[in-house]
């Protein structure tokens, strides 16, 4: 059994309903405007409101999920990731925190209880060309970063609380950007900005 994250676990269906509602509001669309963008007469404003309020008998289908992502101009995974740190109920007895759930969806990390060889073979089969090189670079970066931070914090008794707080803020910002699926070039720009300040 996997149990990651804090708070009560939510199902993917609950996540999608909540994300549909919050994304629509972030886009400043009322239900009529959202249904119009969805561009299917079967998806009326009433149906959309019933989905968001969990009054429709059937959950959102894969086809609907993809069409909503297109209508709201967001990646599909943005409608699958729960807000905050609530874990996602993947299967009975199997939950994952939001960051791990996202890595699992992307084919980057199996969940506990998964046949790792089958998962990695499937992830490799659907990975875009050149992604294995990206994974190797990521792994090398993580190893070097771990080593650098271990050495940096070895002298932590001499560090002031202010410096520690600043480091925590930097790492939190980079982590949040990475977990939210920020494009690599934008994430690198954030990291480069901090590197420039250290020179």
PDB file of C-alpha atoms in Angstrom, residues 1-185:
ATOM      1  CA  UNK A   1       0.000   0.000   0.000  1.00  0.00           C
ATOM      2  CA  UNK A   2       1.303   3.430  -0.919  1.00  0.00           C
ATOM      3  CA  UNK A   3       0.424   6.374   1.250  1.00  0.00           C
ATOM      4  CA  UNK A   4       2.032   9.663   0.281  1.00  0.00           C
ATOM      5  CA  UNK A   5       1.034  13.223   1.086  1.00  0.00           C
ATOM      6  CA  UNK A   6      -1.119  14.903   3.704  1.00  0.00           C
ATOM      7  CA  UNK A   7      -4.848  15.231   4.166  1.00  0.00           C
ATOM      8  CA  UNK A   8      -7.659  13.049   2.906  1.00  0.00           C
ATOM      9  CA  UNK A   9      -7.015  11.410  -0.447  1.00  0.00           C
ATOM     10  CA  UNK A  10      -9.054  12.508  -3.448  1.00  0.00           C
ATOM     11  CA  UNK A  11      -9.988  10.437  -6.470  1.00  0.00           C
ATOM     12  CA  UNK A  12      -8.936  11.517  -9.969  1.00  0.00           C
ATOM     13  CA  UNK A  13     -12.613  12.193 -10.722  1.00  0.00           C
ATOM     14  CA  UNK A  14     -12.870  14.565  -7.751  1.00  0.00           C
ATOM     15  CA  UNK A  15      -9.667  16.287  -8.861  1.00  0.00           C
ATOM     16  CA  UNK A  16     -10.977  16.757 -12.399  1.00  0.00           C
ATOM     17  CA  UNK A  17     -14.274  18.229 -11.183  1.00  0.00           C
ATOM     18  CA  UNK A  18     -12.482  20.688  -8.902  1.00  0.00           C
ATOM     19  CA  UNK A  19      -9.924  21.609 -11.582  1.00  0.00           C
ATOM     20  CA  UNK A  20     -12.650  22.172 -14.169  1.00  0.00           C
ATOM     21  CA  UNK A  21     -14.374  24.598 -11.823  1.00  0.00           C
ATOM     22  CA  UNK A  22     -11.219  26.472 -10.713  1.00  0.00           C
ATOM     23  CA  UNK A  23      -9.752  26.607 -14.222  1.00  0.00           C
ATOM     24  CA  UNK A  24     -12.991  27.945 -15.676  1.00  0.00           C
ATOM     25  CA  UNK A  25     -13.060  30.650 -12.995  1.00  0.00           C
ATOM     26  CA  UNK A  26      -9.377  31.473 -13.539  1.00  0.00           C
ATOM     27  CA  UNK A  27     -10.207  31.952 -17.216  1.00  0.00           C
ATOM     28  CA  UNK A  28     -13.043  34.267 -16.114  1.00  0.00           C
ATOM     29  CA  UNK A  29     -15.611  32.257 -18.000  1.00  0.00           C
ATOM     30  CA  UNK A  30     -19.145  31.686 -16.853  1.00  0.00           C
ATOM     31  CA  UNK A  31     -20.661  28.239 -17.579  1.00  0.00           C
ATOM     32  CA  UNK A  32     -22.289  29.486 -20.803  1.00  0.00           C
ATOM     33  CA  UNK A  33     -18.966  30.788 -22.141  1.00  0.00           C
ATOM     34  CA  UNK A  34     -17.184  27.589 -21.142  1.00  0.00           C
ATOM     35  CA  UNK A  35     -19.803  25.427 -22.863  1.00  0.00           C
ATOM     36  CA  UNK A  36     -19.492  27.582 -25.973  1.00  0.00           C
ATOM     37  CA  UNK A  37     -15.701  27.101 -26.020  1.00  0.00           C
ATOM     38  CA  UNK A  38     -16.189  23.370 -25.493  1.00  0.00           C
ATOM     39  CA  UNK A  39     -18.002  23.483 -28.853  1.00  0.00           C
ATOM     40  CA  UNK A  40     -20.225  20.423 -28.478  1.00  0.00           C
ATOM     41  CA  UNK A  41     -23.994  20.853 -28.132  1.00  0.00           C
ATOM     42  CA  UNK A  42     -24.095  17.950 -25.673  1.00  0.00           C
ATOM     43  CA  UNK A  43     -21.971  20.000 -23.240  1.00  0.00           C
ATOM     44  CA  UNK A  44     -24.414  22.706 -22.185  1.00  0.00           C
ATOM     45  CA  UNK A  45     -23.841  25.130 -19.328  1.00  0.00           C
ATOM     46  CA  UNK A  46     -26.233  23.034 -17.237  1.00  0.00           C
ATOM     47  CA  UNK A  47     -24.306  19.821 -17.920  1.00  0.00           C
ATOM     48  CA  UNK A  48     -21.046  21.603 -17.066  1.00  0.00           C
ATOM     49  CA  UNK A  49     -22.445  22.925 -13.773  1.00  0.00           C
ATOM     50  CA  UNK A  50     -23.731  19.431 -12.948  1.00  0.00           C
ATOM     51  CA  UNK A  51     -20.265  17.988 -13.603  1.00  0.00           C
ATOM     52  CA  UNK A  52     -18.574  20.601 -11.423  1.00  0.00           C
ATOM     53  CA  UNK A  53     -21.103  20.043  -8.609  1.00  0.00           C
ATOM     54  CA  UNK A  54     -20.916  16.227  -8.889  1.00  0.00           C
ATOM     55  CA  UNK A  55     -24.590  15.991  -9.842  1.00  0.00           C
ATOM     56  CA  UNK A  56     -24.054  14.134 -13.114  1.00  0.00           C
ATOM     57  CA  UNK A  57     -24.308  10.352 -12.839  1.00  0.00           C
ATOM     58  CA  UNK A  58     -21.357   9.613 -15.105  1.00  0.00           C
ATOM     59  CA  UNK A  59     -17.830  10.870 -14.420  1.00  0.00           C
ATOM     60  CA  UNK A  60     -15.914  12.954 -16.939  1.00  0.00           C
ATOM     61  CA  UNK A  61     -14.796  10.729 -19.815  1.00  0.00           C
ATOM     62  CA  UNK A  62     -11.313  10.748 -21.336  1.00  0.00           C
ATOM     63  CA  UNK A  63     -12.727  12.404 -24.456  1.00  0.00           C
ATOM     64  CA  UNK A  64     -14.341  15.126 -22.347  1.00  0.00           C
ATOM     65  CA  UNK A  65     -11.178  15.629 -20.295  1.00  0.00           C
ATOM     66  CA  UNK A  66      -9.119  16.204 -23.424  1.00  0.00           C
ATOM     67  CA  UNK A  67     -11.735  18.485 -24.954  1.00  0.00           C
ATOM     68  CA  UNK A  68     -11.939  20.527 -21.728  1.00  0.00           C
ATOM     69  CA  UNK A  69      -8.146  20.884 -21.681  1.00  0.00           C
ATOM     70  CA  UNK A  70      -8.320  22.192 -25.245  1.00  0.00           C
ATOM     71  CA  UNK A  71     -11.216  24.532 -24.462  1.00  0.00           C
ATOM     72  CA  UNK A  72      -9.460  25.947 -21.383  1.00  0.00           C
ATOM     73  CA  UNK A  73      -6.024  26.144 -23.064  1.00  0.00           C
ATOM     74  CA  UNK A  74      -4.270  23.970 -20.476  1.00  0.00           C
ATOM     75  CA  UNK A  75      -2.300  20.725 -20.667  1.00  0.00           C
ATOM     76  CA  UNK A  76      -4.392  17.663 -19.803  1.00  0.00           C
ATOM     77  CA  UNK A  77      -2.284  16.993 -16.722  1.00  0.00           C
ATOM     78  CA  UNK A  78      -3.286  20.417 -15.321  1.00  0.00           C
ATOM     79  CA  UNK A  79      -6.802  19.022 -14.925  1.00  0.00           C
ATOM     80  CA  UNK A  80      -5.506  15.900 -13.170  1.00  0.00           C
ATOM     81  CA  UNK A  81      -3.254  17.451 -10.534  1.00  0.00           C
ATOM     82  CA  UNK A  82      -4.922  18.236  -7.207  1.00  0.00           C
ATOM     83  CA  UNK A  83      -4.368  21.630  -5.632  1.00  0.00           C
ATOM     84  CA  UNK A  84      -2.209  21.772  -2.532  1.00  0.00           C
ATOM     85  CA  UNK A  85      -0.695  18.617  -1.127  1.00  0.00           C
ATOM     86  CA  UNK A  86      -3.697  16.289  -1.005  1.00  0.00           C
ATOM     87  CA  UNK A  87      -2.802  12.763  -2.107  1.00  0.00           C
ATOM     88  CA  UNK A  88      -4.528  11.143  -5.059  1.00  0.00           C
ATOM     89  CA  UNK A  89      -6.281   7.778  -4.664  1.00  0.00           C
ATOM     90  CA  UNK A  90      -4.883   5.918  -7.688  1.00  0.00           C
ATOM     91  CA  UNK A  91      -6.362   2.523  -6.794  1.00  0.00           C
ATOM     92  CA  UNK A  92      -7.769   0.907  -3.646  1.00  0.00           C
ATOM     93  CA  UNK A  93      -5.036   1.222  -1.030  1.00  0.00           C
ATOM     94  CA  UNK A  94      -2.712   3.122  -3.381  1.00  0.00           C
ATOM     95  CA  UNK A  95      -2.276   6.870  -3.001  1.00  0.00           C
ATOM     96  CA  UNK A  96       0.387   9.277  -4.215  1.00  0.00           C
ATOM     97  CA  UNK A  97       1.220  12.865  -3.327  1.00  0.00           C
ATOM     98  CA  UNK A  98       0.578  15.339  -6.176  1.00  0.00           C
ATOM     99  CA  UNK A  99       4.203  15.577  -7.333  1.00  0.00           C
ATOM    100  CA  UNK A 100       4.642  11.810  -7.452  1.00  0.00           C
ATOM    101  CA  UNK A 101       1.240  11.374  -9.117  1.00  0.00           C
ATOM    102  CA  UNK A 102       2.369  13.816 -11.830  1.00  0.00           C
ATOM    103  CA  UNK A 103       5.681  11.972 -12.309  1.00  0.00           C
ATOM    104  CA  UNK A 104       3.739   8.698 -12.592  1.00  0.00           C
ATOM    105  CA  UNK A 105       1.415  10.180 -15.236  1.00  0.00           C
ATOM    106  CA  UNK A 106       4.408  11.470 -17.195  1.00  0.00           C
ATOM    107  CA  UNK A 107       6.131   8.076 -17.112  1.00  0.00           C
ATOM    108  CA  UNK A 108       8.940   9.353 -14.904  1.00  0.00           C
ATOM    109  CA  UNK A 109       8.438   7.301 -11.733  1.00  0.00           C
ATOM    110  CA  UNK A 110       6.472   4.134 -10.962  1.00  0.00           C
ATOM    111  CA  UNK A 111       4.289   3.914  -7.884  1.00  0.00           C
ATOM    112  CA  UNK A 112       4.915   1.391  -5.132  1.00  0.00           C
ATOM    113  CA  UNK A 113       3.523  -2.011  -6.070  1.00  0.00           C
ATOM    114  CA  UNK A 114       4.120  -1.373  -9.770  1.00  0.00           C
ATOM    115  CA  UNK A 115       6.102  -3.834 -11.878  1.00  0.00           C
ATOM    116  CA  UNK A 116       9.011  -1.453 -12.487  1.00  0.00           C
ATOM    117  CA  UNK A 117      10.315  -3.242 -15.598  1.00  0.00           C
ATOM    118  CA  UNK A 118       6.906  -3.190 -17.307  1.00  0.00           C
ATOM    119  CA  UNK A 119       6.319   0.439 -16.291  1.00  0.00           C
ATOM    120  CA  UNK A 120       9.718   1.609 -17.552  1.00  0.00           C
ATOM    121  CA  UNK A 121       9.349  -0.327 -20.806  1.00  0.00           C
ATOM    122  CA  UNK A 122       5.973   1.294 -21.429  1.00  0.00           C
ATOM    123  CA  UNK A 123       7.293   4.735 -20.420  1.00  0.00           C
ATOM    124  CA  UNK A 124      10.238   4.363 -22.793  1.00  0.00           C
ATOM    125  CA  UNK A 125       7.940   3.313 -25.624  1.00  0.00           C
ATOM    126  CA  UNK A 126       5.849   6.494 -25.323  1.00  0.00           C
ATOM    127  CA  UNK A 127       8.689   8.903 -24.440  1.00  0.00           C
ATOM    128  CA  UNK A 128       9.425  11.598 -27.021  1.00  0.00           C
ATOM    129  CA  UNK A 129      12.649  11.216 -28.998  1.00  0.00           C
ATOM    130  CA  UNK A 130      15.614  12.455 -26.993  1.00  0.00           C
ATOM    131  CA  UNK A 131      13.844  12.230 -23.648  1.00  0.00           C
ATOM    132  CA  UNK A 132      16.232   9.550 -22.402  1.00  0.00           C
ATOM    133  CA  UNK A 133      19.072  12.064 -22.770  1.00  0.00           C
ATOM    134  CA  UNK A 134      16.999  14.556 -20.774  1.00  0.00           C
ATOM    135  CA  UNK A 135      16.498  11.957 -18.040  1.00  0.00           C
ATOM    136  CA  UNK A 136      20.244  11.279 -17.929  1.00  0.00           C
ATOM    137  CA  UNK A 137      20.985  14.998 -17.623  1.00  0.00           C
ATOM    138  CA  UNK A 138      18.338  15.315 -14.915  1.00  0.00           C
ATOM    139  CA  UNK A 139      19.802  12.403 -12.965  1.00  0.00           C
ATOM    140  CA  UNK A 140      23.301  13.889 -13.243  1.00  0.00           C
ATOM    141  CA  UNK A 141      22.010  17.296 -12.126  1.00  0.00           C
ATOM    142  CA  UNK A 142      20.214  15.764  -9.140  1.00  0.00           C
ATOM    143  CA  UNK A 143      23.330  13.836  -8.100  1.00  0.00           C
ATOM    144  CA  UNK A 144      25.518  16.949  -8.335  1.00  0.00           C
ATOM    145  CA  UNK A 145      22.940  19.110  -6.571  1.00  0.00           C
ATOM    146  CA  UNK A 146      22.630  16.592  -3.748  1.00  0.00           C
ATOM    147  CA  UNK A 147      26.404  16.523  -3.331  1.00  0.00           C
ATOM    148  CA  UNK A 148      26.658  20.335  -3.414  1.00  0.00           C
ATOM    149  CA  UNK A 149      23.883  20.797  -0.852  1.00  0.00           C
ATOM    150  CA  UNK A 150      25.354  18.115   1.417  1.00  0.00           C
ATOM    151  CA  UNK A 151      28.682  19.981   1.410  1.00  0.00           C
ATOM    152  CA  UNK A 152      26.928  23.356   1.779  1.00  0.00           C
ATOM    153  CA  UNK A 153      24.929  22.273   4.815  1.00  0.00           C
ATOM    154  CA  UNK A 154      27.881  20.510   6.449  1.00  0.00           C
ATOM    155  CA  UNK A 155      28.766  23.919   7.894  1.00  0.00           C
ATOM    156  CA  UNK A 156      25.158  24.749   8.723  1.00  0.00           C
ATOM    157  CA  UNK A 157      25.974  25.757  12.336  1.00  0.00           C
ATOM    158  CA  UNK A 158      27.806  28.814  11.018  1.00  0.00           C
ATOM    159  CA  UNK A 159      25.013  29.816   8.644  1.00  0.00           C
ATOM    160  CA  UNK A 160      22.603  32.488   9.733  1.00  0.00           C
ATOM    161  CA  UNK A 161      18.875  31.830   9.875  1.00  0.00           C
ATOM    162  CA  UNK A 162      18.366  34.421   7.152  1.00  0.00           C
ATOM    163  CA  UNK A 163      20.586  32.540   4.699  1.00  0.00           C
ATOM    164  CA  UNK A 164      18.797  29.279   5.447  1.00  0.00           C
ATOM    165  CA  UNK A 165      15.409  30.958   4.883  1.00  0.00           C
ATOM    166  CA  UNK A 166      16.609  32.399   1.570  1.00  0.00           C
ATOM    167  CA  UNK A 167      17.850  28.980   0.427  1.00  0.00           C
ATOM    168  CA  UNK A 168      14.532  27.422   1.446  1.00  0.00           C
ATOM    169  CA  UNK A 169      12.652  30.070  -0.565  1.00  0.00           C
ATOM    170  CA  UNK A 170      14.820  29.468  -3.649  1.00  0.00           C
ATOM    171  CA  UNK A 171      14.408  25.701  -3.483  1.00  0.00           C
ATOM    172  CA  UNK A 172      10.659  26.010  -2.858  1.00  0.00           C
ATOM    173  CA  UNK A 173      10.248  28.246  -5.894  1.00  0.00           C
ATOM    174  CA  UNK A 174      12.244  25.909  -8.150  1.00  0.00           C
ATOM    175  CA  UNK A 175      10.393  22.859  -6.782  1.00  0.00           C
ATOM    176  CA  UNK A 176       7.001  24.506  -7.307  1.00  0.00           C
ATOM    177  CA  UNK A 177       7.941  25.442 -10.871  1.00  0.00           C
ATOM    178  CA  UNK A 178       9.131  21.891 -11.610  1.00  0.00           C
ATOM    179  CA  UNK A 179       6.083  20.247  -9.995  1.00  0.00           C
ATOM    180  CA  UNK A 180       3.654  22.480 -11.880  1.00  0.00           C
ATOM    181  CA  UNK A 181       5.095  21.348 -15.205  1.00  0.00           C
ATOM    182  CA  UNK A 182       6.798  24.631 -16.057  1.00  0.00           C
ATOM    183  CA  UNK A 183       8.469  24.233 -19.471  1.00  0.00           C
ATOM    184  CA  UNK A 184      12.157  23.378 -19.254  1.00  0.00           C
ATOM    185  CA  UNK A 185      13.325  26.661 -20.771  1.00  0.00           C
TER     186      UNK A 185
END
